[in-house]
XYZ file of C-alpha atoms in Angstrom:
425
model
C -21.866 -93.604 -14.994
C -21.567 -91.308 -17.576
C -23.670 -88.260 -16.349
C -20.986 -88.142 -12.344
C -17.969 -86.457 -14.402
C -20.327 -83.248 -16.130
C -21.584 -83.004 -12.607
C -17.613 -82.899 -10.615
C -17.022 -80.425 -13.883
C -20.108 -78.218 -12.853
C -19.333 -78.311 -8.872
C -15.347 -76.794 -9.846
C -16.977 -74.105 -11.636
C -19.213 -72.987 -9.527
C -16.420 -73.287 -6.376
C -14.462 -71.197 -8.593
C -16.427 -68.956 -9.349
C -17.891 -68.533 -5.505
C -13.572 -68.458 -4.998
C -12.817 -65.533 -7.721
C -16.646 -63.976 -6.383
C -15.259 -63.624 -2.885
C -11.780 -62.673 -3.455
C -13.097 -59.164 -6.446
C -15.171 -58.644 -2.530
C -12.982 -58.695 -0.934
C -10.738 -56.170 -2.974
C -13.630 -53.361 -2.788
C -13.459 -53.669 0.736
C -9.666 -53.040 0.676
C -10.187 -50.647 -1.884
C -12.765 -48.657 0.143
C -11.415 -48.544 3.514
C -8.143 -47.117 1.983
C -9.527 -44.797 0.571
C -11.724 -43.846 4.204
C -7.878 -44.408 5.688
C -5.807 -42.171 2.091
C -8.592 -39.478 2.254
C -7.069 -36.126 3.200
C -7.375 -32.171 2.190
C -5.571 -30.845 -1.708
C -2.074 -28.379 -0.521
C -3.608 -25.891 -1.706
C -7.148 -26.839 -0.391
C -8.129 -24.612 2.540
C -7.680 -25.900 5.363
C -10.858 -27.893 7.948
C -10.590 -26.590 11.791
C -8.995 -29.155 14.199
C -12.995 -28.907 15.508
C -13.785 -31.009 12.234
C -11.729 -32.978 11.365
C -11.545 -34.643 15.010
C -14.792 -34.879 14.117
C -14.697 -36.993 10.925
C -11.773 -39.816 12.139
C -14.569 -40.235 14.761
C -16.443 -41.087 11.771
C -13.903 -43.287 10.052
C -13.089 -45.395 13.417
C -16.663 -45.956 13.391
C -17.531 -47.595 9.565
C -14.145 -49.208 10.076
C -15.827 -50.986 12.103
C -18.958 -51.221 10.636
C -17.556 -53.303 7.293
C -16.061 -55.425 9.956
C -18.994 -56.321 11.243
C -21.384 -56.662 8.070
C -19.606 -59.475 6.656
C -22.330 -60.304 2.811
C -24.146 -57.081 3.155
C -23.244 -54.413 1.086
C -20.976 -51.435 2.120
C -22.093 -48.393 3.129
C -21.876 -45.173 0.950
C -19.022 -44.156 2.791
C -18.174 -40.577 -0.020
C -21.697 -39.219 0.923
C -21.088 -40.025 4.556
C -18.292 -38.178 5.296
C -19.703 -34.711 3.010
C -22.874 -34.727 5.602
C -19.625 -34.092 8.011
C -17.479 -31.838 6.155
C -20.545 -29.663 4.565
C -22.296 -29.720 8.700
C -18.531 -28.441 9.786
C -18.668 -26.065 7.206
C -22.103 -25.041 8.339
C -21.600 -24.120 11.613
C -17.823 -22.459 10.849
C -18.761 -20.182 8.810
C -20.237 -18.335 11.216
C -16.954 -17.539 13.080
C -15.454 -16.842 10.220
C -13.002 -18.673 7.428
C -10.031 -21.303 8.629
C -6.912 -18.215 8.968
C -5.162 -20.825 5.663
C -8.797 -20.514 4.048
C -7.802 -16.199 4.808
C -4.647 -16.648 3.766
C -5.621 -17.944 0.980
C -7.857 -16.035 -0.442
C -5.814 -12.733 0.123
C -2.998 -14.007 -1.613
C -5.030 -14.630 -4.096
C -6.391 -10.922 -4.284
C -2.498 -9.547 -4.741
C -1.625 -11.689 -7.656
C -0.624 -9.054 -9.797
C -2.479 -9.061 -12.910
C -5.920 -9.259 -10.334
C -8.230 -6.810 -9.715
C -7.878 -6.047 -5.853
C -11.629 -6.390 -3.772
C -10.758 -6.925 -0.514
C -11.715 -4.067 1.567
C -7.613 -1.211 2.600
C -4.924 -2.003 4.786
C -5.070 -3.646 7.862
C -4.587 -1.076 10.601
C -1.748 -2.749 12.258
C 0.205 -2.745 8.721
C 3.460 -1.362 10.246
C 4.732 2.621 9.345
C 7.961 2.393 7.313
C 9.822 4.176 8.329
C 12.853 6.055 6.422
C 16.206 4.356 6.880
C 14.862 1.457 5.990
C 13.718 2.949 2.420
C 16.233 5.875 2.038
C 19.853 3.654 1.043
C 19.240 5.422 -2.900
C 18.675 9.013 -1.630
C 21.827 8.015 1.449
C 23.885 6.653 -1.522
C 24.472 10.406 -2.514
C 25.545 11.692 0.827
C 27.111 8.298 1.780
C 31.084 9.253 0.130
C 31.329 12.525 1.625
C 30.031 11.099 5.146
C 32.304 8.294 5.195
C 34.869 11.198 4.032
C 34.681 13.983 7.030
C 33.475 10.939 9.482
C 37.214 10.695 11.696
C 38.929 13.876 9.436
C 41.275 15.858 11.628
C 40.804 19.057 10.654
C 37.923 20.970 8.031
C 40.043 22.113 4.795
C 39.210 22.804 1.339
C 39.133 19.854 0.488
C 36.231 18.655 3.454
C 34.481 21.949 1.758
C 34.647 21.399 -1.640
C 33.706 17.579 -0.517
C 30.670 19.284 1.246
C 29.768 21.264 -2.254
C 29.940 18.338 -4.972
C 27.264 16.168 -2.825
C 24.719 18.604 -1.949
C 24.104 19.811 -4.799
C 24.774 16.218 -6.761
C 21.510 15.697 -4.089
C 19.249 17.325 -6.188
C 19.571 20.433 -3.265
C 20.233 22.954 -5.069
C 23.397 25.727 -6.238
C 21.720 28.558 -4.359
C 20.906 26.903 -1.466
C 23.738 24.696 -0.467
C 26.438 28.235 -1.174
C 24.308 29.538 1.521
C 24.157 26.867 3.464
C 28.125 26.553 3.072
C 28.873 30.330 3.957
C 26.336 29.997 7.211
C 27.397 26.334 8.355
C 32.005 28.774 7.715
C 30.540 31.114 9.958
C 29.626 28.551 12.686
C 32.706 26.386 12.459
C 35.242 30.175 12.902
C 32.536 30.943 16.010
C 31.944 27.938 17.759
C 36.226 26.602 16.919
C 35.049 23.618 14.883
C 38.217 20.785 14.136
C 37.494 18.430 13.511
C 35.179 16.604 10.876
C 32.905 15.182 13.157
C 32.131 18.367 14.077
C 31.591 19.728 10.959
C 28.852 16.735 10.512
C 27.140 17.253 13.246
C 26.382 20.848 12.584
C 25.475 19.939 9.105
C 22.525 17.885 10.646
C 21.052 20.479 13.537
C 21.114 22.626 10.590
C 19.331 20.545 8.520
C 16.800 19.739 10.283
C 16.017 22.572 11.658
C 15.821 24.838 8.046
C 13.532 21.806 7.275
C 11.307 21.821 10.723
C 9.017 24.023 12.896
C 6.506 23.696 9.961
C 3.263 22.715 10.404
C 2.802 20.204 8.793
C -0.905 18.996 9.930
C -4.052 18.616 7.608
C -6.344 21.812 7.631
C -10.506 21.449 9.223
C -12.113 23.915 8.263
C -13.901 24.988 11.280
C -17.184 23.814 9.301
C -17.970 21.373 6.988
C -17.148 19.494 4.528
C -12.966 20.632 4.022
C -11.947 20.623 0.384
C -8.850 19.539 0.070
C -7.762 19.754 -3.772
C -4.495 17.949 -5.746
C -2.838 19.485 -8.944
C 0.307 18.326 -10.071
C 1.755 17.527 -13.310
C 0.472 13.562 -15.163
C 2.531 11.073 -14.267
C 3.295 12.262 -10.196
C 1.232 9.473 -8.413
C -2.167 12.760 -7.691
C -4.357 9.578 -7.731
C -2.890 7.450 -5.556
C -2.119 9.926 -2.905
C -6.132 9.838 -2.827
C -6.516 6.722 -2.180
C -4.481 6.828 -0.002
C -4.635 9.560 2.601
C -8.466 9.100 2.231
C -8.590 5.378 3.100
C -5.647 7.009 6.534
C -8.861 10.108 7.337
C -11.004 7.366 6.659
C -9.579 4.758 9.376
C -9.644 7.806 10.785
C -13.575 7.872 11.180
C -13.812 10.525 9.316
C -16.712 10.555 6.200
C -14.634 11.254 2.603
C -15.554 11.825 -0.428
C -14.267 11.259 -3.547
C -13.858 14.123 -6.487
C -13.487 12.492 -10.316
C -11.441 15.485 -11.218
C -9.585 14.416 -13.384
C -12.333 14.463 -16.883
C -9.045 13.979 -20.155
C -6.979 11.490 -18.650
C -8.278 7.981 -19.902
C -9.466 5.244 -16.993
C -8.957 7.767 -14.118
C -12.345 7.758 -12.368
C -12.240 4.028 -12.712
C -8.860 4.160 -10.645
C -10.604 6.685 -7.708
C -13.514 4.419 -7.702
C -11.735 1.207 -7.082
C -10.112 3.708 -4.249
C -12.752 4.827 -3.003
C -14.499 1.349 -2.600
C -11.593 -0.172 -1.025
C -11.398 2.379 1.234
C -15.174 3.282 2.543
C -15.725 6.028 0.103
C -17.834 7.877 -1.530
C -17.177 8.622 -5.292
C -18.622 11.797 -7.658
C -17.872 11.250 -11.063
C -18.611 13.383 -14.949
C -19.078 12.991 -17.789
C -15.547 11.949 -19.363
C -14.848 15.241 -21.047
C -16.572 17.584 -19.189
C -15.779 20.427 -17.010
C -12.856 19.312 -13.556
C -15.379 22.323 -12.315
C -18.137 21.022 -12.106
C -17.180 17.278 -11.670
C -15.632 19.001 -8.019
C -18.674 21.574 -7.256
C -21.190 18.147 -7.581
C -19.049 16.685 -4.931
C -19.279 18.686 -1.868
C -22.495 19.962 -3.064
C -22.814 15.689 -2.413
C -20.687 15.682 0.627
C -22.928 19.027 1.636
C -26.036 17.155 1.186
C -24.852 13.336 3.029
C -23.617 15.920 6.446
C -19.588 14.075 4.651
C -16.042 16.007 6.468
C -14.016 16.190 3.491
C -13.839 16.556 -0.252
C -10.388 15.111 -1.829
C -10.795 16.659 -5.531
C -8.325 15.354 -7.841
C -7.479 16.879 -10.830
C -6.293 17.175 -15.041
C -2.275 16.831 -14.613
C -1.930 19.673 -16.505
C 1.930 21.276 -17.879
C 2.975 23.359 -15.420
C 4.320 26.140 -18.940
C 0.674 26.204 -20.515
C -0.447 28.931 -19.259
C -4.016 28.094 -20.168
C -3.774 25.422 -18.828
C -3.230 26.917 -14.708
C -5.066 29.691 -15.561
C -8.263 26.957 -15.478
C -6.003 25.641 -12.417
C -6.950 29.425 -11.499
C -11.206 28.035 -12.093
C -11.292 24.909 -10.319
C -10.396 27.250 -7.306
C -12.492 29.590 -7.243
C -15.055 27.403 -8.216
C -15.053 25.468 -4.940
C -14.379 27.730 -3.067
C -18.441 29.209 -3.521
C -20.089 25.944 -3.171
C -21.021 24.404 0.886
C -17.615 23.897 1.134
C -14.218 24.975 2.252
C -10.775 24.726 0.027
C -8.471 24.416 2.910
C -6.534 22.723 1.588
C -4.231 22.892 -2.163
C -1.288 20.298 -2.131
C 1.013 19.945 -4.622
C 2.024 16.242 -5.905
C 5.697 16.326 -6.606
C 7.793 13.244 -7.910
C 10.972 13.603 -6.887
C 12.853 12.087 -9.109
C 12.172 14.650 -11.465
C 14.976 16.240 -8.256
C 15.181 20.213 -9.784
C 12.217 20.280 -12.134
C 10.646 19.559 -8.894
C 10.867 22.933 -7.912
C 10.009 24.976 -11.268
C 6.421 22.897 -11.494
C 6.040 23.851 -7.739
C 7.471 27.576 -8.000
C 4.367 27.400 -11.695
C 1.422 26.158 -9.220
C 1.676 27.878 -6.583
C 1.371 31.133 -8.355
C -2.030 29.466 -9.800
C -3.241 27.266 -7.097
C -2.145 29.399 -3.776
C -0.419 25.811 -2.125
C -0.769 24.577 0.934
C 1.696 22.049 1.020
C 3.813 19.831 -1.155
C 3.479 15.819 -0.960
C 6.381 14.075 -2.226
C 5.767 11.067 -3.819
C 7.920 7.701 -4.605
C 11.364 9.510 -2.062
C 12.307 5.703 -1.366
C 13.114 5.007 -5.716
C 15.205 7.906 -5.985
C 18.955 9.437 -5.028
C 17.888 13.054 -5.087
C 16.321 14.304 -1.954
C 17.757 16.743 -1.064
C 14.988 17.768 -3.356
C 12.835 18.939 -0.040
C 14.957 20.701 0.729
C 15.302 22.289 -1.810
C 11.443 23.595 -2.374
C 11.132 24.357 1.724
C 14.173 26.730 1.473
C 13.192 28.080 -1.224
C 9.534 28.639 -1.740
C 9.176 28.622 1.986
C 6.221 25.594 1.088
C 6.506 23.173 3.730
C 6.740 19.424 2.133
C 3.975 17.961 4.306
C 3.641 14.195 3.362
C 5.889 11.741 1.611
C 5.621 8.708 -0.092
C 7.887 5.752 1.387
C 5.782 2.889 -1.188
C 3.081 1.900 -3.048
C 0.836 0.305 0.656
C -2.380 2.756 1.745
C -0.003 2.752 4.722
C 4.068 4.239 2.465
C 1.782 7.581 2.367
C 3.546 8.841 6.303
C 3.296 12.955 7.549
C 6.677 14.416 6.465
C 9.572 13.958 9.515
C 11.820 16.387 9.420
C 14.379 14.879 12.278
C 14.193 11.470 11.016
C 15.243 12.689 7.408
C 17.642 13.919 8.405
C 18.889 11.080 10.765
C 17.905 9.129 7.434
C 20.500 10.497 4.587
C 23.274 11.188 6.800
C 23.816 7.257 8.581
């Protein structure tokens, strides 16, 4: 009689334990089911190809069906199964390249400030910058004059004063400005020009005529390799110009060797090496503080041995007022001429923001190295676009290339018509 209550209590405890176990198993199944249904990639993760997504979804449906059928049996290892499916899909997609979002993410990381870029050259489809879009600062120096002349009923002395002030302020230079104004006054008298709009049209045509007519092509020698020397003071962008130009020439199918002839500036060779790696060019460098002439000579010999088309030779920045440094530049040119290649271009790189000081540099470097052309960098950040006119009119040296931005595609051939229209628009 005493045993029966005890057995009743035991049976009640067993029933409670069984109910609790069943509830726990149900909760585990629900949680696993929710994990499967809610398995989504992180917002910043690369996207999985659509075909793999569909396959994963099908496996989800199959596994959920198996859970419903397997009453009392342990649930399958769902996470391991899904990992296997994703790995198989990723292996298949690797043969066709990364998914678009993954490629975009990789490009964004490579371009972040403070990170070393290891990507290849910029895409060929990158648009060429327009002068009109990049010369807003230079245009601002002439906008007041253009606005004052447009719609003016007659050409008086006030009009001539406004033109003179605007051109000198834009760094055309005093002498070139005076000569241009005399020519325009003659045109007004001979052609009977009366309005400000007619004078503006005559001025634009005169600028185009004087800036145009030069051979702006970069010359290749008849025999390989051709040698292009780059000279200029420190900080004007010689090394970057070589990198951008090398990128362009490699894209055009040329085999390019870059010569790290700036052996005195810290990290100059490393900077040029990054451009060479990115563009697909080869690099020849020497010891820090070594003889620049020897480095360039070795680069020319190496280019000849490798049947390269072009040597782009960097040189140490030097002040145009230092006679001994300018004489050394003449030595670089003479040594380069003695090598297996032919020096077909000597390009002076000038920072457009230096204004008339750039004209002084051009005059001094011409005497030392027999310049063939000018590369005008940072024109997009300068309000002194008139330096183009000053250099070509005063020294007769053509501006062959201009920098309109930081990208490799932003170093473009100079176009007189587009340049003038951008300034006077």
